[in-house]
Coordinates of C-alpha atoms in Angstrom, one line a residue:
X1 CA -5.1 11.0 -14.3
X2 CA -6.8 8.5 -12.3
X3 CA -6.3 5.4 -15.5
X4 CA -2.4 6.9 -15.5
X5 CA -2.1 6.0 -12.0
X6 CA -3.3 2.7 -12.0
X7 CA -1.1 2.0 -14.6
X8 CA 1.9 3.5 -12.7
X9 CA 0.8 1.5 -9.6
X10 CA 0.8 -1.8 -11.8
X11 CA 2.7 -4.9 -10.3
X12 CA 5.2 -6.1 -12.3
X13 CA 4.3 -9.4 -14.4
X14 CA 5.2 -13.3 -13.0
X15 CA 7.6 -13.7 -16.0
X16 CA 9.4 -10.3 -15.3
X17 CA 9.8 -10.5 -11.4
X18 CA 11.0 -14.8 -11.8
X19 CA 13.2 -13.7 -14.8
X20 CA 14.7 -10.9 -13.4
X21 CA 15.1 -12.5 -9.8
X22 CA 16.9 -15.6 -11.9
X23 CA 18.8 -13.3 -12.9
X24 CA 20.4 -11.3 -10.1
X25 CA 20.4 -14.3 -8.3
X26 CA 22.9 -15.7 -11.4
X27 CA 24.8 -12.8 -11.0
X28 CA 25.4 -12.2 -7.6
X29 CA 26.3 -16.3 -7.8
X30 CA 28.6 -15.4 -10.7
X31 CA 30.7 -12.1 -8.7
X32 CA 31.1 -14.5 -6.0
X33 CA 32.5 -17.0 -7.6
X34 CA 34.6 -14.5 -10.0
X35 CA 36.2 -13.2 -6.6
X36 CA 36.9 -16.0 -5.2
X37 CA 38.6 -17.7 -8.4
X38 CA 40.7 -14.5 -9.1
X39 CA 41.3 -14.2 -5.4
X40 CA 42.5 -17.8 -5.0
X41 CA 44.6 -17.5 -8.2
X42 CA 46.5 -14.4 -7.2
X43 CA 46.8 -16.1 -3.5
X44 CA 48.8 -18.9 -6.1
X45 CA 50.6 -17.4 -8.0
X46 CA 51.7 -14.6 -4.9
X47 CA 52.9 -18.2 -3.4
X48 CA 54.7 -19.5 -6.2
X49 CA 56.5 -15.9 -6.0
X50 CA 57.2 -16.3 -2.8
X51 CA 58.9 -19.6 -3.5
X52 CA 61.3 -18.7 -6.0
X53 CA 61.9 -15.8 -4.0
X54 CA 63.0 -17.3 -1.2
X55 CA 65.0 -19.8 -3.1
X56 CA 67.0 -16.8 -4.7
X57 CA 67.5 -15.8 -1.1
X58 CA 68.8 -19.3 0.4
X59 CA 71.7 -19.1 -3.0
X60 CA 72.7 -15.6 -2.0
X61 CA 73.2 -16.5 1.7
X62 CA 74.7 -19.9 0.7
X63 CA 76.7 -17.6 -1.7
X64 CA 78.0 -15.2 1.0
X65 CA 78.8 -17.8 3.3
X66 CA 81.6 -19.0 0.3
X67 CA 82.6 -15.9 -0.4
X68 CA 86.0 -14.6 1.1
X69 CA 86.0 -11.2 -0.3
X70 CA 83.2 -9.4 0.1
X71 CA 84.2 -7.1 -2.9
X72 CA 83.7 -10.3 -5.2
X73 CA 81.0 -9.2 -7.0
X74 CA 81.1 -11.7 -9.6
X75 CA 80.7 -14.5 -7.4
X76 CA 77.8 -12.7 -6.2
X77 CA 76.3 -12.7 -9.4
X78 CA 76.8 -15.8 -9.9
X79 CA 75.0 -17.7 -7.3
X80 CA 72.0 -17.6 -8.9
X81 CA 71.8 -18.9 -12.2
X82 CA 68.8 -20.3 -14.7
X83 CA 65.8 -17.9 -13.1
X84 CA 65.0 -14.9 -15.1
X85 CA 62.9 -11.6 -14.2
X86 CA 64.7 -12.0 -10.8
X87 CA 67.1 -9.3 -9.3
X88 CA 68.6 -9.0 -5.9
X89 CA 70.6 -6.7 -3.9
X90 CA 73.6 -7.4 -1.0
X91 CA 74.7 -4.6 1.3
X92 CA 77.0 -5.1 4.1
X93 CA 76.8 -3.9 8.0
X94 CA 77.9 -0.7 7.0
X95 CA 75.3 -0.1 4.3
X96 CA 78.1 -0.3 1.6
X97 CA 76.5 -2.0 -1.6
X98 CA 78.2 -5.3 -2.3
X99 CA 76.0 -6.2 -5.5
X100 CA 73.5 -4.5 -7.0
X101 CA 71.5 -5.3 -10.3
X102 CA 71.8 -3.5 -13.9
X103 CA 68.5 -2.5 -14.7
X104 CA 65.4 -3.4 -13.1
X105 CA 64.0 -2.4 -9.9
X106 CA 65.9 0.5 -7.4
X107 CA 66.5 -2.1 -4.8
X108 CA 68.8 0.4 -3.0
X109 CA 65.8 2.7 -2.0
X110 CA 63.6 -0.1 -1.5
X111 CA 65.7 -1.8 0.8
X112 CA 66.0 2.1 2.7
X113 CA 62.4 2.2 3.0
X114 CA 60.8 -1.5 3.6
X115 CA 61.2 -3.6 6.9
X116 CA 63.4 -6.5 7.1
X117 CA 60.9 -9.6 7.5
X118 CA 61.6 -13.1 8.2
X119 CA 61.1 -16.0 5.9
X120 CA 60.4 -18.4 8.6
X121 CA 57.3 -16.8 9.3
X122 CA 55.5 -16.9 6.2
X123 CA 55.1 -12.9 6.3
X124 CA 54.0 -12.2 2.7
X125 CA 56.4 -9.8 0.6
X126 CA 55.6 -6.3 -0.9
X127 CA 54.2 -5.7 -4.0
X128 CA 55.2 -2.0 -5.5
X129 CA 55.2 -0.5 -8.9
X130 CA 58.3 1.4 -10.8
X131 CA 58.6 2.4 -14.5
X132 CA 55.5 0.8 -15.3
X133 CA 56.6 -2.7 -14.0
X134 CA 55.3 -4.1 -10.9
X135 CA 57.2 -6.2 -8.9
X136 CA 57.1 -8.9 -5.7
X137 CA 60.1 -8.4 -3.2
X138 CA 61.1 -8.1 0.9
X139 CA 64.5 -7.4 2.5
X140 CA 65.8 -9.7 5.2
X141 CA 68.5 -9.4 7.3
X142 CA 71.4 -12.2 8.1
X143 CA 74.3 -13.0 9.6
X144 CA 75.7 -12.4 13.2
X145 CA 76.1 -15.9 13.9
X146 CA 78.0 -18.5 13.5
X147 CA 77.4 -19.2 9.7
X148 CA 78.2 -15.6 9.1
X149 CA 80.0 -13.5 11.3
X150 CA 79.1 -10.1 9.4
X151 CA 75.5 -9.2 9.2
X152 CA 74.0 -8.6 5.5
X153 CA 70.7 -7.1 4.2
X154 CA 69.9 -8.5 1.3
X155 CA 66.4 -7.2 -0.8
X156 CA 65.2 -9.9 -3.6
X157 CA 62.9 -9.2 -6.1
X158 CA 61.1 -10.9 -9.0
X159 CA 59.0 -9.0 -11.7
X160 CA 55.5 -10.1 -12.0
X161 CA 54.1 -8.5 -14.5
X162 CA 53.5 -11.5 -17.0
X163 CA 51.0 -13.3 -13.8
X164 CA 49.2 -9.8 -13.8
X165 CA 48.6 -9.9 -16.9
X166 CA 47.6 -13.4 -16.6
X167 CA 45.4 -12.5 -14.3
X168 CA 43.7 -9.5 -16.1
X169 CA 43.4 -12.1 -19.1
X170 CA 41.5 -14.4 -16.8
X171 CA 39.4 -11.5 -15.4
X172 CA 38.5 -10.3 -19.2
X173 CA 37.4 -14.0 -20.1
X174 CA 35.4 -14.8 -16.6
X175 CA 33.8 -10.9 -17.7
X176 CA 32.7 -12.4 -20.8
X177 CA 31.4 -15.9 -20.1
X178 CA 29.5 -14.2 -17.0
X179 CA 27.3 -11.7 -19.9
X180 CA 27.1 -15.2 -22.2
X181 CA 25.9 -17.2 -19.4
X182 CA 23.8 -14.3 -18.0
X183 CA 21.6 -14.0 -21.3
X184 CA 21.6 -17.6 -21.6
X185 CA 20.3 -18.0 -17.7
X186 CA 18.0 -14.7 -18.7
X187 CA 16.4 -16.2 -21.8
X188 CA 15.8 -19.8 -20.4
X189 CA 14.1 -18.5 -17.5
X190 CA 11.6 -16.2 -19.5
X191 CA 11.1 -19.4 -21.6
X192 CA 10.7 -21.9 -18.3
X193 CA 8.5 -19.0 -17.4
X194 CA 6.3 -19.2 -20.2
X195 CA 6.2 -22.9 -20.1
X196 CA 5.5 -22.7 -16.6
X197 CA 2.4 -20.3 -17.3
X198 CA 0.4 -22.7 -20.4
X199 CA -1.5 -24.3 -17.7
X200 CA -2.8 -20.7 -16.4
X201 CA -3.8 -19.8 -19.9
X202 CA -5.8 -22.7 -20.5
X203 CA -7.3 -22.0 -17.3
X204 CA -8.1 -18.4 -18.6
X205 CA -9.7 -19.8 -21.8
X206 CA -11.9 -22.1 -20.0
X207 CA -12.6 -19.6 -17.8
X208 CA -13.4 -16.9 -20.4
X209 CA -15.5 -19.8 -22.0
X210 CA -17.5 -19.7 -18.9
X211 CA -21.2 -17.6 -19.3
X212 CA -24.4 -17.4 -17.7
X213 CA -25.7 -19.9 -19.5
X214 CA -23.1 -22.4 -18.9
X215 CA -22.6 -21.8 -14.9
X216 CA -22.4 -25.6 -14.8
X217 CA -19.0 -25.7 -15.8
X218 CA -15.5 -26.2 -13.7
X219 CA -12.0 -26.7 -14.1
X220 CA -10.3 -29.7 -13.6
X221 CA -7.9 -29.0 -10.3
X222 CA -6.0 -31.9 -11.7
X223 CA -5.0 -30.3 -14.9
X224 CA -2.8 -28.0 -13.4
X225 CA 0.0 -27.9 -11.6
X226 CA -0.3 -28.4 -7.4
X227 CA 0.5 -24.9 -6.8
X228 CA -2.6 -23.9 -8.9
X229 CA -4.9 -26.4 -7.4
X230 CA -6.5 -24.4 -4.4
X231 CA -7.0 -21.2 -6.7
X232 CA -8.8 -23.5 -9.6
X233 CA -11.2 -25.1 -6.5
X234 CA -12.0 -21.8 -5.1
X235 CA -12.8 -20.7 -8.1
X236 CA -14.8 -23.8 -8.8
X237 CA -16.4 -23.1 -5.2
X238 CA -16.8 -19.3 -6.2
X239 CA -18.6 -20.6 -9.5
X240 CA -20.9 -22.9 -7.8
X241 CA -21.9 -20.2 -4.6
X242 CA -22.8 -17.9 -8.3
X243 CA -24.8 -21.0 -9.9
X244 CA -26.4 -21.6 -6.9
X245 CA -27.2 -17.5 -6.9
X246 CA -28.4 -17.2 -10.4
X247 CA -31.0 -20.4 -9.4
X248 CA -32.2 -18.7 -6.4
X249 CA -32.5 -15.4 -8.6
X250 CA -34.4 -17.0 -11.3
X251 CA -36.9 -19.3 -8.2
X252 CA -37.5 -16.3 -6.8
X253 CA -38.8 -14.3 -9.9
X254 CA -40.7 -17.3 -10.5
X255 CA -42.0 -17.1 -7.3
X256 CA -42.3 -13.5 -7.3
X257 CA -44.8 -14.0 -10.9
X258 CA -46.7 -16.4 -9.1
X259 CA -47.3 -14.7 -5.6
X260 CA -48.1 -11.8 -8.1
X261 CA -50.7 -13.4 -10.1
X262 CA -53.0 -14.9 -7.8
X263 CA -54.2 -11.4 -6.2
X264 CA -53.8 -9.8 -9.8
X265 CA -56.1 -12.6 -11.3
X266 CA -58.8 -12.0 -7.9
X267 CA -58.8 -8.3 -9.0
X268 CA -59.5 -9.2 -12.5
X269 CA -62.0 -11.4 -12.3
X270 CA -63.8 -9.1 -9.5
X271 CA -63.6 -6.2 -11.7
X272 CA -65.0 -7.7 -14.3
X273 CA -67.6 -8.8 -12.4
X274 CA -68.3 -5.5 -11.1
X275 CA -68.2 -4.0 -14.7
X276 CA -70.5 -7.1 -16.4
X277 CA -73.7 -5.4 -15.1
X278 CA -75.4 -3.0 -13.0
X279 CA -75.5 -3.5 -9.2
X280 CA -76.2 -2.1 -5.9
X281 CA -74.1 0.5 -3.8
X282 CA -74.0 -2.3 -1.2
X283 CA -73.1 -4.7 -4.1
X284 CA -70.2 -2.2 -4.9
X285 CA -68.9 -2.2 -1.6
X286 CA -68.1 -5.5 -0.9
X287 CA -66.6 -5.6 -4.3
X288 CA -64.5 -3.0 -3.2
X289 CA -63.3 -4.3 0.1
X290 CA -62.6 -7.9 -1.4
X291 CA -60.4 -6.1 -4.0
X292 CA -58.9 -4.3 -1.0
X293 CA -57.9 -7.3 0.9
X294 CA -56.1 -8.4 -2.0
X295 CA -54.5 -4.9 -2.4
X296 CA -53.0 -5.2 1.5
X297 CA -51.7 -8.7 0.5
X298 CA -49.5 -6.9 -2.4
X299 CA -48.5 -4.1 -0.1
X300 CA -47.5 -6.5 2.0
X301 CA -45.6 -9.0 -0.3
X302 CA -44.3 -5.8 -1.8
X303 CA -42.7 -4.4 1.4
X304 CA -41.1 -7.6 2.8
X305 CA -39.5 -7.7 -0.8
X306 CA -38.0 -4.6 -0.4
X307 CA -37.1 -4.9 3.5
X308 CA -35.5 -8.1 2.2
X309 CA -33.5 -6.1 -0.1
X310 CA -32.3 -3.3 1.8
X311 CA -31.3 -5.6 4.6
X312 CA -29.3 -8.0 2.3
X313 CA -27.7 -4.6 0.5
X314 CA -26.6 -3.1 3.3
X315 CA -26.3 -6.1 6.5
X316 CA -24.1 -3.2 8.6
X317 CA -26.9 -0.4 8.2
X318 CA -27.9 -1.0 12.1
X319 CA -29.4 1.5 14.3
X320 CA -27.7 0.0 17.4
X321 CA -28.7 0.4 21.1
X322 CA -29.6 -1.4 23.9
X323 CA -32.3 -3.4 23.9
X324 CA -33.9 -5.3 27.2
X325 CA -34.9 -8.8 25.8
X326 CA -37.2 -9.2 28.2
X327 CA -39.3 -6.2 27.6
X328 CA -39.3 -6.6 24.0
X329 CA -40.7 -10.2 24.5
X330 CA -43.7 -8.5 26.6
X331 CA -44.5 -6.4 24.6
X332 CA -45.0 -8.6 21.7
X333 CA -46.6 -11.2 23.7
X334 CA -49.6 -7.8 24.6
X335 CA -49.6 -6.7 20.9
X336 CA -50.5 -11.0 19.8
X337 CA -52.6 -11.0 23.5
X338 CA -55.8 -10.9 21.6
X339 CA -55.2 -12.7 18.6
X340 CA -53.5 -15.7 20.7
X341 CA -56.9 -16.0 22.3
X342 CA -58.7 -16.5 20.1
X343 CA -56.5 -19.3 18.7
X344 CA -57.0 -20.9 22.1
X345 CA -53.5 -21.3 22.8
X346 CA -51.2 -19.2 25.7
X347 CA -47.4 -17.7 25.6
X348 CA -44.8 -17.7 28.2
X349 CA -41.5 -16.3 29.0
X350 CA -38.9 -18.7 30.3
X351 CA -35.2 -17.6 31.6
X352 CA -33.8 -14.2 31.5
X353 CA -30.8 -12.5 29.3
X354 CA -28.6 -9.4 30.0
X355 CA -29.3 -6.4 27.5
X356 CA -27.6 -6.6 24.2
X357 CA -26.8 -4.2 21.5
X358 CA -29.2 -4.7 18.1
X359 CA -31.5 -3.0 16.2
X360 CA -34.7 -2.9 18.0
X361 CA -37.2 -2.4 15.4
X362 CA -35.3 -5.5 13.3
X363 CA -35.1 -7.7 16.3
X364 CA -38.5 -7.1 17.1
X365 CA -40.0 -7.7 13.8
X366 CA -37.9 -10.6 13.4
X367 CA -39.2 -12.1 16.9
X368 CA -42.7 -10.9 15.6
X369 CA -42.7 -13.2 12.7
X370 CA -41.3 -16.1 14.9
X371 CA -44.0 -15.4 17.5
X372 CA -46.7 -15.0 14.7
X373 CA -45.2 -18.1 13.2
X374 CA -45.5 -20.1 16.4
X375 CA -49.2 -19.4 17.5
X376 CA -50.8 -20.1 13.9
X377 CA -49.0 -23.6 14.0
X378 CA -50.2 -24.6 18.1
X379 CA -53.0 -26.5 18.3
X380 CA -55.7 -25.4 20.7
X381 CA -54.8 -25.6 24.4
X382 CA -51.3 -25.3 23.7
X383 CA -48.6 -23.2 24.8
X384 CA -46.0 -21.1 22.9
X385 CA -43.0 -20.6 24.6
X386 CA -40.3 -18.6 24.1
X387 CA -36.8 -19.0 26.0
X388 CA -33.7 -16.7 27.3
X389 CA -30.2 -17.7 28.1
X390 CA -26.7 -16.6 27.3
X391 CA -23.3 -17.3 28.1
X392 CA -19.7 -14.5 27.8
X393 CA -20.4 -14.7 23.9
X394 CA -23.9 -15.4 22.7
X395 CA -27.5 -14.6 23.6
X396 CA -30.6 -17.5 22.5
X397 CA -33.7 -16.9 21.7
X398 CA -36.0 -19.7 21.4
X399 CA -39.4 -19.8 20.4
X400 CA -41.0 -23.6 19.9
X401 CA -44.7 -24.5 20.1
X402 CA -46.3 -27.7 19.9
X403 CA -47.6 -29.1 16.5
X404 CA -47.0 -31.5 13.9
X405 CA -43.6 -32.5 12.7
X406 CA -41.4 -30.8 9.8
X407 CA -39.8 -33.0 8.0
X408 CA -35.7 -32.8 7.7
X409 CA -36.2 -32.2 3.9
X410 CA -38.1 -29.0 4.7
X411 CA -36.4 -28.0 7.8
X412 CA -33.6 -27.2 4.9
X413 CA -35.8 -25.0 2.6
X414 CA -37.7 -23.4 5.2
X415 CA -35.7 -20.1 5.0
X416 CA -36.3 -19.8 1.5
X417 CA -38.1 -17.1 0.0
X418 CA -41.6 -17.6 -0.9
X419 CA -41.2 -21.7 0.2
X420 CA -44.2 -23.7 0.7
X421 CA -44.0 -26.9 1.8
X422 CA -46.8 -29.0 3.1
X423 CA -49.9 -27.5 0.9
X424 CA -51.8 -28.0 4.3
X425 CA -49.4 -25.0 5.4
X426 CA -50.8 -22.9 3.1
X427 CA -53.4 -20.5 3.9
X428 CA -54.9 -16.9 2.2
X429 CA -53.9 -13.7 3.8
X430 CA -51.6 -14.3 6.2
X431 CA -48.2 -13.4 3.7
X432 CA -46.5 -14.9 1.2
X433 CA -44.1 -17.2 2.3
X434 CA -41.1 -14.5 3.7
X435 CA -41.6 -14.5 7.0
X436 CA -38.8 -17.0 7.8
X437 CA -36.5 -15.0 5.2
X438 CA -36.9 -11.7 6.9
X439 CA -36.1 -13.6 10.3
X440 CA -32.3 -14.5 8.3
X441 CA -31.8 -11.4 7.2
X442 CA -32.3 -9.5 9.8
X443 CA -30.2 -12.0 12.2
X444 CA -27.8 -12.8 10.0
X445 CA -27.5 -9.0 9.8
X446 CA -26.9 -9.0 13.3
X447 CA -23.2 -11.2 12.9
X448 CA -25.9 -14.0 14.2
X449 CA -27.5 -17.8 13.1
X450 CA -30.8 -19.2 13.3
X451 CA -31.9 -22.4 13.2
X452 CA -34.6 -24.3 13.8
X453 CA -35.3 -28.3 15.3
X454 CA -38.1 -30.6 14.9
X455 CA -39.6 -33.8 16.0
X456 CA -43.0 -35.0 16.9
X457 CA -43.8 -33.5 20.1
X458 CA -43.0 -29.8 18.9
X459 CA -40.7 -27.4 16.5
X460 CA -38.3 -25.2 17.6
X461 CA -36.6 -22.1 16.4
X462 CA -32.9 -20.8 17.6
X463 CA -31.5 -17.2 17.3
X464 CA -28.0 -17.1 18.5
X465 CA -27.3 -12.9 18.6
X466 CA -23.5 -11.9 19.9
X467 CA -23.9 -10.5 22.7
X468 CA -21.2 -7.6 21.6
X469 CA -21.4 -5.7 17.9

């Protein structure tokens, strides 16, 4: 059910949504223009009715005005001459009919029922249907003047059925040549769609080229078209933040198999030691505490790896509350009171921040390694100092001691996992080089940065917390 749905819930494909958009777009395009043209060509040929219509009209009043008697029918009939399809129809004052048509329209009814217009102002006639036949006419009313004394209603009519069907011809063809044009428009849009597409699917078989083994490869932005040229260098970006991943993975296994073997290889050698001959209980026993400092320095390599882990897997699995800086700085300075005598060197607390919200038991082991950190690397008679300030946004921590100089090559790898740098660093038992990666983790877990400075009078490290979560 689940697969069904997220096939239902598929989004249409490129080609489909640009060739189907095309093609409304082409149609609405096309019944525009189809109403306008037939529009605009009825509009013509209603005035070219109109016209002749109102020539007919002109003849039959120039007509009346020569006729004597209005009974002369004939002569009626006879002032207009060479138009076909046209009839008209002359009543006098009293309603009598003076001429009427043979066949065509009733022009005796129409003339009862429609309102006399005037020519002058361009009032456009009636169009009616009767026996099948549609027709174009108005009535007007003349006479009472001077021209005529008598007043006259006269109703002229043309039939129009040949420029209907004219017109329903034209419709028919425009009907046509729109479905032509339509599939045409349809099939070279799929085609400029596909065309349009190549450079994505060489893309996709680069990119399907693309293994572990060959993280070193990237597209060419330039080979594809500008539109496509941020995706291809994010993805080259992308590829590059997983190269650099896959490195890190495989230097830290490495360095995982070589913290590893030292303490393995010490318990070797002291076993076998131990097993080569017989020896005293007291013999025995310093065997056995050797092999159990070695066994503290794998319990302790193995639980940094793992609090390295589950704070990188899950960065928003915080205990938050509210944690007085200042108190949590004393108390680490009374847990390393004893140990920072008898390095010879002192601690102090400078400024003073506002409580913030963190994990405690991070923040404190992550001040613990800094602190830790600090004293082994102050010479005698120094002083390690650690200092408070904060602004509306951020809270710094920072801890600097005296001591000798880090060069700007390892100031860069000094947050690695398991980095040693200077072999004078070095030292047995006192971890194995993830100290400063635990300090990331757990501040960059935190929505925080830390950095770290150094020059020849002393080092020092910078934890910028938000003061907010």
């Amino acid at each position: 059910m689940t697969n069904r749905s997220a096939i239902a819930r598929r989004p249409a494909s490129l080609a489909s949504r640009v060739t189907w958009l095309v093609g409304l777009a082409m149609l609405l395009v096309f019944l525009i223009f189809n109403w306008l043209s037939v529009r605009s060509l009825d509009q013509h040929f209603a005035e070219m009715d109109e016209e002749e219509l109102g020539v007919i009209a002109s003849s039959v009043i120039r007509a009346l005005g020569e006729v004597h008697d209005n009974s002369d029918a004939q002569a009626l009939q006879r002032a207009v001459r060479g138009h076909h399809g046209v009839y008209y129809y002359v009543a006098n004052a009293a309603g009598e009919t003076l001429y009427a048509p043979r066949g065509g329209p009733d022009l005796a009814r129409f003339t009862a029922n429609e309102r006399p217009i005037d020519l002058a102002s361009e009032q456009e006639m009636s169009v009616w249907a009767e026996s099948g036949t549609h027709y174009r006419g108005a009535v007007l009313q003349i006479g009472g003047d001077d021209t005529l004394g008598e007043r006259y209603t006269i109703a002229v009519a043309m039939d129009i059925g040949h420029h209907l069907t004219f017109i329903s011809s034209f419709k028919r063809i425009q009907w046509w040549t729109v479905g032509v044009v339509m599939c045409i428009a349809i099939l070279v849009a799929w085609g400029a769609v596909r065309w349009g597409h190549k450079p994505i699917r060489r893309a996709n078989e680069k990119i399907r080229a693309i293994t572990s083994s060959k993280l070193y490869m990237r597209l060419d932005p330039k080979e594809v078209p500008i539109e496509l040229e941020e995706t291809i260098s994010s993805f080259n970006a992308m590829l590059g933040r997983i190269e650099e991943g896959y490195a890190q993975l495989a230097n830290v296994s490495a360095d995982i198999a070589h913290e590893l073997r030292t303490p393995v290889t010490n318990l070797t050698t002291q076993t076998e030691v131990a097993v080569g001959q017989a020896r005293s209980a007291d013999e025995y026993r310093e065997i056995l505490y050797s092999n159990l400092e070695e066994f503290g320095r794998l319990n302790r390599m193995i639980n940094d790896m793992l609090f390295l882990a589950q704070t990188e897997s899950a960065p928003a699995d915080l205990h938050l509350e509210t944690v007085n800086l200042t108190e949590t700085i004393q108390g680490l300075f009374e847990y390393f009171e004893a140990w920072v005598e008898d390095q010879g060197v002192s601690s102090q607390l400078k400024g003073r921040a506002a409580p913030i919200r963190a994990d405690q038991e991070m923040l404190r082991r992550a001040l613990s390694n800094l602190l830790s950190n600090a004293v082994r690397y102050t010479p005698r008679g120094e002083t390690v100092t650690v200092t408070l300030s904060q602004n509306e946004q951020t809270t710094t921590i920072s801890v600097e001691n005296p001591g000798e100089k880090i060069s700007a090559e390892e100031l860069l790898r000094l947050f690695n996992r398991f980095y040693r740098g200077d072999p004078s660093r070095q030292r047995k038992g006192d971890g194995a080089g993830l100290g400063l990666a635990i300090v990331k983790s757990i501040v960059e877990a935190h929505g925080g940065k830390v950095g770290v400075e150094s020059d020849d009078a002393l080092t020092r490290f910078d934890v910028l917390l938000p003061r907010v979560m």
